[in-house]
Amino acid sequence: MNERLKKAFDEIHAEEELKEKTKEFLLHQRNDHKKNRFFSSSRFVPAAVCLLFILIVFGSYQVYFIPTSAISIDINPSIELGINRFDRVISVKGYNTDGRELAASLDVKFIKYTEALERILCSESIQACLSSDEELSITVVGSDTARCGKILSDIETYTEGNRGIYCYTASSEDAHSAHEMGLSCGKYRAYQELKVLDPDITVDEVQGMTMKEIRNYIEALSDEPYYDAEENDIGHQGEGHRGKGHGYGHGN
């Protein structure tokens, strides 16, 4: 009998010990789960922050480097400045040999277009052309009429009092057509006007002509002044000469 009682008590003790070990195991497992969940969350937060940072940087990069307008500057060097929504120059492209040489010599990226324009007009090559009585055309290009008007107004203010500088606006569609031909917007506008009078004129011929040479050729074919008297005497804001858009000139 004593043996049976001892065996029974041993079984009860074994069961209690098993219960305790089971409880310890379950508690240990629950703590491990909480710990793993904590470390998983801890790893997730930095990863999420990094991803958000990358998205913000990428989005800002995309916004900054998307041109919203352009400024075409033509005299004989023909160049175009790509302008972003923050009024900064993000690209400079030459559209003929002289233009490419000028573009390569300029340090105007990422500065305000007003400062860039000042540097360009004060550059040695542009000053040499203006000193030789050449004519300079500045064309503001874009789909946002109000924005282009603001840029044009800033350019008009800066160039006021400078003889032989004429300012205009052009549409994005005109810019697309110009670039397909390998022309800047200013040269394209002059080419279109000249082609009405001389259908045989080619893009290559116009590429090598200065803006004044184009104007003189148009005047010779049409027997009338390229710029009207008001434009030559006091400057003009309106539809520009012989074409669409706004014109502003400081006469010879």
Short mmCIF file of C-alpha atoms in Angstrom, two decimals:
data_model
loop_
_atom_site.label_atom_id
_atom_site.label_comp_id
_atom_site.label_asym_id
_atom_site.label_seq_id
_atom_site.Cartn_x
_atom_site.Cartn_y
_atom_site.Cartn_z
CA MET A 1 0.00 0.00 0.00
CA ASN A 2 2.81 2.37 0.86
CA GLU A 3 4.31 1.75 -2.52
CA ARG A 4 1.01 2.59 -4.25
CA LEU A 5 0.63 5.81 -2.28
CA LYS A 6 4.20 6.80 -2.99
CA LYS A 7 3.69 6.14 -6.68
CA ALA A 8 0.47 8.18 -6.71
CA PHE A 9 2.15 11.13 -4.99
CA ASP A 10 5.07 10.92 -7.40
CA GLU A 11 2.67 11.12 -10.34
CA ILE A 12 0.93 14.16 -8.81
CA HIS A 13 4.31 15.81 -8.26
CA ALA A 14 5.32 15.01 -11.84
CA GLU A 15 2.12 16.54 -13.15
CA GLU A 16 2.66 19.71 -11.10
CA GLU A 17 6.24 19.93 -12.33
CA LEU A 18 5.04 19.46 -15.91
CA LYS A 19 2.50 22.23 -15.42
CA GLU A 20 5.15 24.57 -14.09
CA LYS A 21 7.50 23.81 -16.95
CA THR A 22 4.66 24.26 -19.42
CA LYS A 23 3.80 27.65 -17.88
CA GLU A 24 7.45 28.68 -18.03
CA PHE A 25 7.68 27.62 -21.66
CA LEU A 26 4.53 29.52 -22.65
CA LEU A 27 5.67 32.63 -20.77
CA HIS A 28 9.06 32.44 -22.43
CA GLN A 29 7.44 32.08 -25.85
CA ARG A 30 5.18 35.07 -25.25
CA ASN A 31 8.10 37.22 -24.16
CA ASP A 32 10.10 36.15 -27.20
CA HIS A 33 7.16 37.06 -29.44
CA LYS A 34 6.86 40.52 -27.89
CA LYS A 35 10.60 41.01 -28.18
CA ASN A 36 10.63 39.94 -31.83
CA ARG A 37 7.66 42.16 -32.58
CA PHE A 38 9.44 45.09 -30.95
CA PHE A 39 12.63 44.52 -32.91
CA SER A 40 10.64 44.05 -36.13
CA SER A 41 8.89 47.37 -35.51
CA SER A 42 12.20 48.99 -34.62
CA ARG A 43 13.66 47.83 -37.92
CA PHE A 44 10.56 48.93 -39.86
CA VAL A 45 10.54 52.55 -38.62
CA PRO A 46 14.01 53.52 -39.98
CA ALA A 47 13.24 51.74 -43.24
CA ALA A 48 9.97 53.67 -43.58
CA VAL A 49 11.73 56.96 -42.80
CA CYS A 50 14.41 56.22 -45.40
CA LEU A 51 11.78 55.38 -48.00
CA LEU A 52 9.88 58.59 -47.25
CA PHE A 53 13.11 60.59 -47.52
CA ILE A 54 13.91 58.99 -50.88
CA LEU A 55 10.43 59.77 -52.19
CA ILE A 56 10.69 63.40 -51.06
CA VAL A 57 14.14 63.83 -52.59
CA PHE A 58 13.10 62.16 -55.84
CA GLY A 59 9.93 64.24 -56.03
CA SER A 60 11.84 67.46 -55.36
CA TYR A 61 14.43 66.50 -57.97
CA GLN A 62 11.69 65.88 -60.52
CA VAL A 63 10.03 69.23 -59.78
CA TYR A 64 13.30 71.18 -59.82
CA PHE A 65 14.62 69.80 -63.09
CA ILE A 66 11.41 70.05 -65.11
CA PRO A 67 11.53 73.17 -67.36
CA THR A 68 8.34 75.22 -67.32
CA SER A 69 9.50 77.91 -69.76
CA ALA A 70 12.47 78.86 -71.91
CA ILE A 71 14.30 81.98 -73.00
CA SER A 72 15.69 82.00 -76.54
CA ILE A 73 18.52 84.47 -77.15
CA ASP A 74 19.53 85.05 -80.77
CA ILE A 75 21.97 87.45 -82.39
CA ASN A 76 24.27 85.10 -84.26
CA PRO A 77 25.01 82.86 -81.37
CA SER A 78 21.63 81.19 -80.76
CA ILE A 79 21.10 79.71 -77.31
CA GLU A 80 18.16 78.72 -75.16
CA LEU A 81 17.85 78.69 -71.40
CA GLY A 82 15.54 76.16 -69.76
CA ILE A 83 13.81 77.75 -66.74
CA ASN A 84 12.16 75.82 -63.90
CA ARG A 85 9.20 76.86 -61.75
CA PHE A 86 11.60 78.49 -59.27
CA ASP A 87 12.92 80.89 -61.95
CA ARG A 88 16.26 79.07 -62.05
CA VAL A 89 18.22 78.16 -65.17
CA ILE A 90 18.44 74.36 -65.41
CA SER A 91 19.78 73.99 -68.96
CA VAL A 92 21.75 75.93 -71.56
CA LYS A 93 21.74 74.76 -75.17
CA GLY A 94 23.40 76.21 -78.25
CA TYR A 95 21.61 75.90 -81.60
CA ASN A 96 24.46 76.78 -83.94
CA THR A 97 28.25 76.68 -83.82
CA ASP A 98 28.58 80.11 -82.20
CA GLY A 99 25.75 79.24 -79.84
CA ARG A 100 27.38 76.02 -78.70
CA GLU A 101 30.66 77.84 -78.07
CA LEU A 102 28.85 80.51 -76.07
CA ALA A 103 26.84 77.93 -74.10
CA ALA A 104 30.04 76.07 -73.18
CA SER A 105 31.63 79.27 -71.88
CA LEU A 106 28.71 80.33 -69.69
CA ASP A 107 28.34 79.66 -65.98
CA VAL A 108 24.64 80.35 -65.51
CA LYS A 109 23.09 77.07 -64.36
CA PHE A 110 21.01 77.13 -61.17
CA ILE A 111 20.94 80.92 -60.91
CA LYS A 112 17.96 83.23 -61.46
CA TYR A 113 17.16 83.89 -65.11
CA THR A 114 17.55 87.65 -64.57
CA GLU A 115 21.12 87.17 -63.36
CA ALA A 116 21.79 84.68 -66.15
CA LEU A 117 20.54 87.15 -68.75
CA GLU A 118 22.79 89.85 -67.33
CA ARG A 119 25.84 87.57 -67.58
CA ILE A 120 24.97 86.57 -71.13
CA LEU A 121 24.41 90.11 -72.38
CA CYS A 122 27.66 91.19 -70.74
CA SER A 123 29.62 88.30 -72.25
CA GLU A 124 32.41 89.14 -74.66
CA SER A 125 30.80 87.53 -77.71
CA ILE A 126 27.41 89.22 -77.25
CA GLN A 127 28.99 92.60 -76.53
CA ALA A 128 31.12 92.26 -79.66
CA CYS A 129 28.01 91.60 -81.75
CA LEU A 130 26.07 94.51 -80.24
CA SER A 131 29.07 96.80 -80.74
CA SER A 132 28.99 95.84 -84.43
CA ASP A 133 25.39 97.09 -84.63
CA GLU A 134 23.90 93.60 -84.71
CA GLU A 135 20.37 93.00 -83.43
CA LEU A 136 19.48 90.72 -80.56
CA SER A 137 16.18 88.88 -80.23
CA ILE A 138 14.94 87.52 -76.90
CA THR A 139 11.95 85.18 -77.04
CA VAL A 140 10.12 83.89 -73.96
CA VAL A 141 8.55 80.47 -74.54
CA GLY A 142 5.98 78.58 -72.49
CA SER A 143 2.41 77.38 -72.12
CA ASP A 144 1.64 79.47 -69.03
CA THR A 145 0.68 82.87 -70.43
CA ALA A 146 0.81 84.67 -67.09
CA ARG A 147 4.22 83.28 -66.22
CA CYS A 148 5.65 84.10 -69.66
CA GLY A 149 4.23 87.60 -69.33
CA LYS A 150 6.02 88.04 -66.01
CA ILE A 151 9.33 86.82 -67.45
CA LEU A 152 8.90 89.05 -70.51
CA SER A 153 8.19 92.04 -68.27
CA ASP A 154 11.35 91.37 -66.25
CA ILE A 155 13.42 91.13 -69.43
CA GLU A 156 11.88 94.30 -70.87
CA THR A 157 12.74 96.17 -67.67
CA TYR A 158 16.32 94.93 -67.72
CA THR A 159 16.94 95.64 -71.42
CA GLU A 160 15.18 99.00 -71.49
CA GLY A 161 17.51 101.62 -72.89
CA ASN A 162 19.61 99.09 -74.82
CA ARG A 163 19.46 99.68 -78.55
CA GLY A 164 18.98 96.82 -80.97
CA ILE A 165 17.34 94.41 -78.48
CA TYR A 166 13.85 93.07 -79.24
CA CYS A 167 11.69 90.87 -77.01
CA TYR A 168 8.81 88.52 -77.86
CA THR A 169 6.81 85.57 -76.60
CA ALA A 170 6.16 82.26 -78.35
CA SER A 171 4.05 79.20 -77.64
CA SER A 172 5.22 75.73 -76.62
CA GLU A 173 3.95 74.48 -79.99
CA ASP A 174 6.28 76.92 -81.77
CA ALA A 175 9.14 75.70 -79.60
CA HIS A 176 8.41 72.09 -80.51
CA SER A 177 8.39 72.92 -84.23
CA ALA A 178 11.59 74.94 -83.88
CA HIS A 179 13.45 72.18 -82.09
CA GLU A 180 12.36 69.59 -84.63
CA MET A 181 14.16 71.72 -87.23
CA GLY A 182 17.18 72.21 -84.99
CA LEU A 183 16.45 75.92 -84.56
CA SER A 184 16.10 78.09 -81.50
CA CYS A 185 12.69 79.69 -81.04
CA GLY A 186 13.93 83.14 -82.04
CA LYS A 187 15.57 81.90 -85.22
CA TYR A 188 12.50 79.77 -86.03
CA ARG A 189 10.20 82.79 -85.82
CA ALA A 190 12.47 84.77 -88.15
CA TYR A 191 12.78 81.76 -90.49
CA GLN A 192 9.00 81.43 -90.74
CA GLU A 193 8.66 85.11 -91.64
CA LEU A 194 11.43 84.93 -94.24
CA LYS A 195 10.08 81.73 -95.79
CA VAL A 196 6.82 83.50 -96.65
CA LEU A 197 8.83 85.85 -98.86
CA ASP A 198 11.43 83.34 -100.03
CA PRO A 199 10.01 79.78 -100.10
CA ASP A 200 13.42 78.43 -101.18
CA ILE A 201 15.25 79.57 -98.06
CA THR A 202 16.59 76.63 -96.06
CA VAL A 203 17.09 76.01 -92.37
CA ASP A 204 20.85 75.63 -92.89
CA GLU A 205 21.02 79.04 -94.57
CA VAL A 206 19.14 80.70 -91.73
CA GLN A 207 21.33 78.95 -89.14
CA GLY A 208 24.37 80.82 -90.41
CA MET A 209 22.68 84.24 -90.65
CA THR A 210 22.62 86.86 -87.93
CA MET A 211 19.26 88.26 -86.85
CA LYS A 212 20.12 91.54 -88.55
CA GLU A 213 20.96 89.77 -91.82
CA ILE A 214 17.59 88.03 -91.70
CA ARG A 215 15.85 91.34 -91.02
CA ASN A 216 17.68 93.06 -93.90
CA TYR A 217 16.76 90.21 -96.26
CA ILE A 218 13.09 90.41 -95.26
CA GLU A 219 13.09 94.18 -95.79
CA ALA A 220 14.72 93.77 -99.22
CA LEU A 221 12.05 91.27 -100.30
CA SER A 222 9.07 93.14 -98.87
CA ASP A 223 10.05 96.77 -99.55
CA GLU A 224 8.87 97.83 -96.11
CA PRO A 225 10.56 98.33 -92.72
CA TYR A 226 10.92 95.23 -90.58
CA TYR A 227 10.16 97.26 -87.44
CA ASP A 228 7.59 100.04 -87.46
CA ALA A 229 8.48 103.63 -86.59
CA GLU A 230 7.02 103.46 -83.08
CA GLU A 231 9.02 100.35 -82.30
CA ASN A 232 12.22 101.95 -83.53
CA ASP A 233 11.70 105.23 -81.68
CA ILE A 234 10.29 104.35 -78.29
CA GLY A 235 9.89 100.59 -78.09
CA HIS A 236 6.69 98.63 -78.56
CA GLN A 237 4.60 96.20 -76.59
CA GLY A 238 1.91 94.41 -78.50
CA GLU A 239 1.85 91.85 -81.23
CA GLY A 240 5.44 92.08 -82.35
CA HIS A 241 6.55 92.60 -85.93
CA ARG A 242 5.04 90.45 -88.66
CA GLY A 243 4.18 87.70 -86.24
CA LYS A 244 2.30 86.55 -83.20
CA GLY A 245 3.22 87.24 -79.62
CA HIS A 246 4.42 90.32 -77.81
CA GLY A 247 7.20 92.48 -79.10
CA TYR A 248 9.36 95.00 -77.36
CA GLY A 249 12.17 96.77 -79.12
CA HIS A 250 14.83 99.35 -78.60
CA GLY A 251 15.55 100.73 -82.02
CA ASN A 252 18.75 101.46 -83.84
#
